[in-house]
Amino acid sequence: MGSLADDRRWTVRLAVGLLAGAVGLYGLHKLVTLKRRRQQQQRAGGERPSEKNPVHRVTGLKITGDAQRIAEGFLHTNSPDVLEQQHLQAVLGLLKESSDASTREQALVTLGNSAAFSANQDLLRNLDGLSIIANCLFDEVISVRVKALNVLNNLSMNIANQKELKMTPRWVEGLAVRRMQRCSCDLDRLRIWIPQILEILRTTALNSELQVASLRVLTNFSVTNNYHYMMTNYIPHFLKLLVEGTEKIKVQILKLLINLSANPDICHDLLSAQAPLSFLLLFDSCVSKEVLLRLLILVANLKENLSLLRNSVQYDYEVDSLHSVLFGNATPFSHKLTKLILYQDNEVKQQIARIITK
């Protein structure tokens, strides 16, 4: 029995060693390759090469000499950006089976790094990696959940992965049994992941890493109109975060809201949402340009779509709605806008002009 336990411990240590070594060599190989390419380009008088798929990257593990030797042969020799299927499968297995939080974090960091490349995004989906990674959203350790969201952020750059992560009820009903056999998921884990991420955003601490990570994933999903309908019930919470969050939260929320406001079908949902009392305080020259410019783009988009909306149907809005605050009769917003005309930035003035001329 003792020998068997020792063998198991040795196997786990070897797996963790391979994982750490793989990440270390992966990062080292990338740095050396990029440096070599830059030197070649400079000698040839060309420009610095741009890295493929410049999406958000997750920081890797530290490199040690032993780890580098252990990881020899772990990476695909012909393409350092793409790990072999067997290696990704091993990391996914470790993520699914390990009860150690630090090991799960290391596995997610490795997957996040590899998910920065399109070939690995497809490979991870084919290996059922999306379900395994998304299940980490239920992890009791917050740092594990943050890293899982970071991986999903990279994976959600892939349209096919977005469809998989949406996981519609029909998909759950039709493939639940087969999916449970493949990844040993509990039936209650087979839910729609986008609402789960929205719930994380709603219930987590204000301005936390978990909140920022959730917003990044949702922003990727909002680039197309396909999943906007799943977010409409959370618009009041988005507005609340906009007035209460840090500048980082404000900018990320505005990216999401701008994507929603570009969709005429969501215009009424945005305009009918209750506006926080301090919403108009954001329209001030002392607010950073990053926030102010995006605010004005949001309003300009809403006003353009409102004109289309009025041509089709007439809506009544509550007095505290976003519509009444922005476009109601004799609102303070018009005075705010008048003062901002003096703002010394052409981009800001262009968006003010969009609002006024509509």
Coordinates of C-alpha atoms in Angstrom, one line a residue:
M1 CA 0.0 0.0 0.0
G2 CA 2.8 2.4 0.9
S3 CA 4.5 1.7 -2.4
L4 CA 1.3 2.4 -4.3
A5 CA 0.8 5.7 -2.5
D6 CA 4.4 6.6 -3.2
D7 CA 3.9 5.8 -6.9
R8 CA 0.8 8.1 -7.0
R9 CA 2.6 10.9 -5.4
W10 CA 5.5 10.5 -7.7
T11 CA 3.1 10.6 -10.7
V12 CA 1.5 13.8 -9.5
R13 CA 4.8 15.5 -9.0
L14 CA 6.0 14.4 -12.4
A15 CA 2.8 15.8 -14.0
V16 CA 3.2 19.2 -12.2
G17 CA 6.9 19.2 -13.2
L18 CA 6.0 18.6 -16.8
L19 CA 3.3 21.4 -16.6
A20 CA 5.7 23.9 -15.1
G21 CA 8.5 23.0 -17.5
A22 CA 6.2 23.2 -20.5
V23 CA 5.1 26.8 -19.6
G24 CA 8.6 27.8 -18.9
L25 CA 10.0 26.5 -22.2
Y26 CA 7.0 27.9 -24.1
G27 CA 7.7 31.4 -22.8
L28 CA 11.4 31.1 -23.3
H29 CA 11.1 29.7 -26.9
K30 CA 8.7 32.6 -27.8
L31 CA 11.1 35.2 -26.5
V32 CA 14.1 33.7 -28.3
T33 CA 12.1 33.3 -31.5
L34 CA 10.8 36.9 -31.4
K35 CA 14.2 38.3 -30.6
R36 CA 15.8 36.4 -33.5
R37 CA 13.1 37.5 -36.0
R38 CA 13.5 41.1 -34.9
Q39 CA 17.3 41.0 -35.4
Q40 CA 16.8 39.5 -38.8
Q41 CA 14.3 42.2 -39.7
Q42 CA 16.5 44.9 -38.5
R43 CA 19.5 43.6 -40.5
A44 CA 17.3 43.5 -43.6
G45 CA 16.0 47.0 -42.9
G46 CA 12.4 45.9 -42.4
E47 CA 9.9 46.6 -39.8
R48 CA 9.5 44.8 -36.5
P49 CA 7.2 41.8 -37.0
S50 CA 3.8 41.8 -35.2
E51 CA 2.9 38.9 -33.1
K52 CA 0.1 36.6 -34.3
N53 CA -3.3 37.1 -32.6
P54 CA -2.5 39.9 -30.2
V55 CA -5.2 39.0 -27.7
H56 CA -4.9 39.3 -23.9
R57 CA -2.1 37.0 -22.6
V58 CA -2.0 35.3 -19.2
T59 CA 1.3 35.4 -17.4
G60 CA 3.2 32.1 -17.4
L61 CA 5.2 30.3 -14.7
K62 CA 8.8 31.0 -13.8
I63 CA 11.5 29.1 -15.6
T64 CA 14.0 26.9 -14.0
G65 CA 16.9 25.0 -15.6
D66 CA 15.6 21.6 -14.5
A67 CA 12.1 22.4 -15.7
Q68 CA 13.4 23.3 -19.2
R69 CA 15.3 20.0 -19.5
I70 CA 12.2 18.0 -18.4
A71 CA 10.0 19.7 -21.0
E72 CA 12.3 18.8 -23.9
G73 CA 10.1 17.3 -26.7
F74 CA 6.9 18.7 -25.0
L75 CA 6.3 21.4 -27.6
H76 CA 5.6 21.0 -31.3
T77 CA 9.0 21.4 -32.8
N78 CA 7.8 22.8 -36.2
S79 CA 5.4 25.3 -34.7
P80 CA 6.2 26.7 -31.3
D81 CA 2.8 28.5 -31.1
V82 CA 0.9 25.2 -31.2
L83 CA 1.0 22.5 -28.6
E84 CA 0.4 18.9 -29.6
Q85 CA -3.0 17.5 -28.9
Q86 CA -1.6 15.0 -26.3
H87 CA 0.0 17.7 -24.3
L88 CA -3.2 19.9 -24.1
Q89 CA -5.1 16.8 -23.3
A90 CA -2.8 16.0 -20.4
V91 CA -3.1 19.5 -19.0
L92 CA -6.9 19.4 -19.3
G93 CA -6.9 16.0 -17.5
L94 CA -4.8 17.5 -14.7
L95 CA -7.1 20.5 -14.4
K96 CA -10.1 18.2 -14.2
E97 CA -8.7 15.7 -11.7
S98 CA -6.4 17.7 -9.4
S99 CA -7.8 18.8 -6.0
D100 CA -4.8 21.2 -5.5
A101 CA -5.7 24.8 -6.1
S102 CA -2.2 25.9 -7.2
T103 CA -2.0 23.0 -9.7
R104 CA -5.4 24.0 -11.2
E105 CA -4.1 27.6 -11.4
Q106 CA -1.0 26.5 -13.2
A107 CA -3.0 24.4 -15.6
L108 CA -5.2 27.3 -16.4
V109 CA -2.2 29.6 -17.0
T110 CA -0.8 27.1 -19.4
L111 CA -4.2 26.8 -21.2
G112 CA -4.6 30.6 -21.3
N113 CA -1.2 31.0 -22.9
S114 CA -1.9 28.3 -25.5
A115 CA -5.4 29.7 -26.2
A116 CA -3.9 32.9 -27.5
F117 CA -3.4 31.1 -30.8
S118 CA -6.2 30.2 -33.1
A119 CA -5.1 26.6 -33.8
N120 CA -5.1 25.9 -30.1
Q121 CA -8.5 27.5 -29.7
D122 CA -10.0 25.0 -32.1
L123 CA -8.0 22.1 -30.6
L124 CA -9.2 22.9 -27.1
R125 CA -12.8 23.0 -28.3
N126 CA -12.4 19.6 -30.0
L127 CA -10.9 18.1 -26.8
D128 CA -14.0 19.2 -24.8
G129 CA -11.7 21.7 -23.1
L130 CA -14.4 24.5 -23.0
S131 CA -16.6 22.5 -20.6
I132 CA -13.7 21.5 -18.4
I133 CA -12.4 25.1 -18.2
A134 CA -15.9 26.6 -17.8
N135 CA -16.6 24.2 -14.9
C136 CA -13.8 26.1 -13.0
L137 CA -16.2 29.0 -12.8
F138 CA -17.8 27.1 -9.9
D139 CA -14.4 26.7 -8.1
E140 CA -14.4 27.8 -4.4
V141 CA -11.0 29.5 -4.9
I142 CA -11.5 32.9 -6.4
S143 CA -8.1 33.0 -8.1
V144 CA -8.9 29.8 -9.9
R145 CA -12.2 31.4 -11.2
V146 CA -10.3 34.5 -12.3
K147 CA -7.8 32.4 -14.3
A148 CA -10.6 30.4 -15.8
L149 CA -12.2 33.6 -17.0
N150 CA -8.9 34.7 -18.5
V151 CA -8.7 31.5 -20.5
L152 CA -12.3 31.9 -21.6
N153 CA -11.5 35.5 -22.6
N154 CA -8.9 34.2 -25.1
L155 CA -11.1 31.3 -26.3
S156 CA -14.1 33.6 -26.8
M157 CA -12.2 35.4 -29.6
N158 CA -13.2 32.3 -31.7
I159 CA -16.7 32.4 -33.1
A160 CA -17.1 28.6 -33.0
N161 CA -16.1 28.7 -29.3
Q162 CA -18.7 31.4 -28.6
K163 CA -21.4 29.1 -29.9
E164 CA -20.2 26.3 -27.7
L165 CA -19.9 28.4 -24.6
K166 CA -23.4 29.8 -25.2
M167 CA -24.7 26.2 -24.8
T168 CA -28.4 26.7 -25.6
P169 CA -31.1 24.7 -23.8
R170 CA -31.6 22.6 -27.0
W171 CA -27.9 21.6 -26.9
V172 CA -28.2 20.6 -23.3
E173 CA -31.4 18.5 -23.9
G174 CA -30.0 16.8 -27.0
L175 CA -26.4 16.0 -25.8
A176 CA -26.6 16.0 -22.0
V177 CA -26.1 12.2 -21.6
R178 CA -23.2 12.0 -24.1
R179 CA -21.5 15.1 -22.7
M180 CA -21.7 13.7 -19.1
Q181 CA -20.1 10.5 -20.4
R182 CA -17.3 12.4 -22.1
C183 CA -16.4 14.9 -19.3
S184 CA -18.0 13.4 -16.2
C185 CA -19.9 16.7 -15.6
D186 CA -22.9 16.8 -13.2
L187 CA -26.2 17.5 -14.9
D188 CA -26.5 20.8 -13.0
R189 CA -23.2 21.9 -14.5
L190 CA -24.7 21.7 -18.0
R191 CA -26.1 25.2 -18.0
I192 CA -25.7 28.2 -20.1
W193 CA -22.3 29.7 -19.4
I194 CA -23.0 33.3 -20.5
P195 CA -25.7 33.8 -17.8
Q196 CA -23.3 32.2 -15.3
I197 CA -20.6 34.8 -16.1
L198 CA -23.3 37.5 -15.8
E199 CA -24.1 36.2 -12.4
I200 CA -20.5 36.3 -11.4
L201 CA -20.4 39.9 -12.5
R202 CA -23.5 40.8 -10.5
T203 CA -22.6 39.0 -7.3
T204 CA -18.9 39.5 -7.0
A205 CA -17.2 42.4 -5.1
L206 CA -17.0 45.8 -6.8
N207 CA -13.8 46.5 -8.7
S208 CA -12.4 43.0 -8.0
E209 CA -10.2 41.0 -10.4
L210 CA -13.1 38.6 -10.9
Q211 CA -15.4 41.4 -12.0
V212 CA -12.9 42.8 -14.5
A213 CA -12.2 39.3 -15.9
S214 CA -16.0 38.7 -16.3
L215 CA -16.4 42.0 -18.1
R216 CA -13.6 41.1 -20.6
V217 CA -15.3 37.8 -21.6
L218 CA -18.7 39.4 -21.9
T219 CA -17.3 42.2 -24.0
N220 CA -15.9 39.6 -26.5
F221 CA -19.3 38.0 -26.6
S222 CA -21.0 41.4 -27.3
V223 CA -18.9 42.1 -30.5
T224 CA -21.6 40.4 -32.6
N225 CA -25.4 40.8 -32.0
N226 CA -25.8 37.0 -31.5
Y227 CA -25.8 37.0 -27.7
H228 CA -27.1 40.5 -26.9
Y229 CA -30.5 39.2 -25.9
M230 CA -28.9 37.2 -23.1
M231 CA -27.6 40.4 -21.5
T232 CA -30.6 42.7 -21.6
N233 CA -31.8 41.8 -18.0
Y234 CA -28.4 42.9 -16.7
I235 CA -28.4 46.4 -18.3
P236 CA -29.4 48.2 -15.1
H237 CA -26.5 46.5 -13.3
F238 CA -24.1 47.6 -16.1
L239 CA -25.3 51.2 -15.6
K240 CA -24.8 50.8 -11.8
L241 CA -21.2 49.6 -12.3
L242 CA -20.6 52.5 -14.7
V243 CA -21.2 55.1 -12.0
E244 CA -19.7 53.2 -9.1
G245 CA -16.7 51.4 -10.6
T246 CA -13.1 52.5 -11.0
E247 CA -11.9 53.9 -14.3
K248 CA -10.9 50.4 -15.4
I249 CA -14.4 49.1 -14.7
K250 CA -16.0 52.2 -16.4
V251 CA -14.0 51.7 -19.6
Q252 CA -14.7 48.0 -19.8
I253 CA -18.5 48.5 -19.1
L254 CA -18.6 51.2 -21.8
K255 CA -17.0 48.9 -24.3
L256 CA -19.8 46.4 -23.6
L257 CA -22.6 49.0 -23.6
I258 CA -21.3 50.5 -26.9
N259 CA -21.5 47.1 -28.5
L260 CA -25.0 46.7 -27.3
S261 CA -26.0 50.3 -28.4
A262 CA -24.9 49.5 -31.9
N263 CA -27.7 46.9 -32.1
P264 CA -31.1 48.6 -33.0
D265 CA -33.0 45.6 -31.5
I266 CA -31.5 46.3 -28.0
C267 CA -32.1 50.1 -28.2
H268 CA -35.4 50.0 -26.3
D269 CA -34.0 47.8 -23.6
L270 CA -31.1 50.2 -23.0
L271 CA -33.3 53.3 -23.1
S272 CA -36.0 51.9 -20.7
A273 CA -33.4 50.9 -18.1
Q274 CA -33.4 52.9 -14.9
A275 CA -30.6 55.5 -14.9
P276 CA -28.6 55.8 -11.7
L277 CA -29.0 59.2 -9.9
S278 CA -25.4 60.2 -10.5
F279 CA -25.3 59.1 -14.2
L280 CA -25.1 62.7 -15.5
L281 CA -22.1 63.5 -13.3
L282 CA -20.1 61.4 -15.7
F283 CA -20.5 64.0 -18.4
D284 CA -18.0 66.4 -17.1
S285 CA -14.7 67.8 -18.5
C286 CA -12.8 66.5 -15.4
V287 CA -13.7 62.9 -16.4
S288 CA -10.9 61.1 -18.2
K289 CA -11.1 61.2 -22.0
E290 CA -11.1 57.4 -22.1
V291 CA -14.4 57.4 -20.2
L292 CA -16.0 60.6 -21.6
L293 CA -15.4 59.7 -25.3
R294 CA -17.0 56.3 -24.9
L295 CA -19.9 57.8 -23.0
L296 CA -20.6 60.2 -25.9
I297 CA -20.3 57.3 -28.4
L298 CA -22.8 55.4 -26.4
V299 CA -25.3 58.3 -26.4
A300 CA -24.8 59.0 -30.1
N301 CA -25.5 55.4 -31.0
L302 CA -28.6 55.4 -28.8
K303 CA -29.9 58.6 -30.5
E304 CA -29.3 57.3 -34.0
N305 CA -31.1 54.0 -33.2
L306 CA -33.9 56.0 -31.4
S307 CA -34.8 57.7 -34.6
L308 CA -35.2 54.4 -36.3
L309 CA -37.2 53.1 -33.3
R310 CA -39.7 56.0 -33.5
N311 CA -40.3 55.2 -37.2
S312 CA -41.6 51.8 -36.3
V313 CA -43.3 52.0 -32.9
Q314 CA -43.9 54.6 -30.1
Y315 CA -42.8 53.8 -26.6
D316 CA -43.6 55.4 -23.3
Y317 CA -40.6 55.7 -20.9
E318 CA -40.5 56.1 -17.1
V319 CA -39.3 59.4 -15.7
D320 CA -36.1 57.8 -14.3
S321 CA -35.3 55.9 -17.5
L322 CA -32.1 56.4 -19.4
H323 CA -34.3 57.8 -22.3
S324 CA -35.9 60.5 -20.0
V325 CA -32.5 61.4 -18.5
L326 CA -30.8 61.8 -21.9
F327 CA -33.6 62.8 -24.3
G328 CA -36.5 64.0 -22.2
N329 CA -37.7 67.6 -22.4
A330 CA -35.6 70.3 -20.7
T331 CA -33.2 67.7 -19.2
P332 CA -29.9 68.7 -17.5
F333 CA -28.1 66.6 -20.1
S334 CA -28.5 69.4 -22.7
H335 CA -26.7 71.8 -20.4
K336 CA -23.9 69.2 -19.8
L337 CA -23.5 68.8 -23.5
T338 CA -23.3 72.6 -24.1
K339 CA -20.4 72.9 -21.6
L340 CA -18.6 70.0 -23.2
I341 CA -18.5 71.8 -26.6
L342 CA -15.6 73.7 -25.2
Y343 CA -13.7 70.4 -24.5
Q344 CA -10.3 70.6 -26.3
D345 CA -10.4 67.3 -28.2
N346 CA -11.5 66.7 -31.7
E347 CA -12.8 63.1 -31.1
V348 CA -15.0 64.3 -28.3
K349 CA -16.3 67.2 -30.4
Q350 CA -17.1 64.8 -33.2
Q351 CA -19.3 62.7 -30.9
I352 CA -21.0 65.8 -29.5
A353 CA -21.8 66.8 -33.1
R354 CA -23.3 63.3 -33.8
I355 CA -25.6 63.8 -30.8
I356 CA -26.6 67.4 -31.6
T357 CA -27.2 66.9 -35.4
K358 CA -29.5 63.9 -34.9

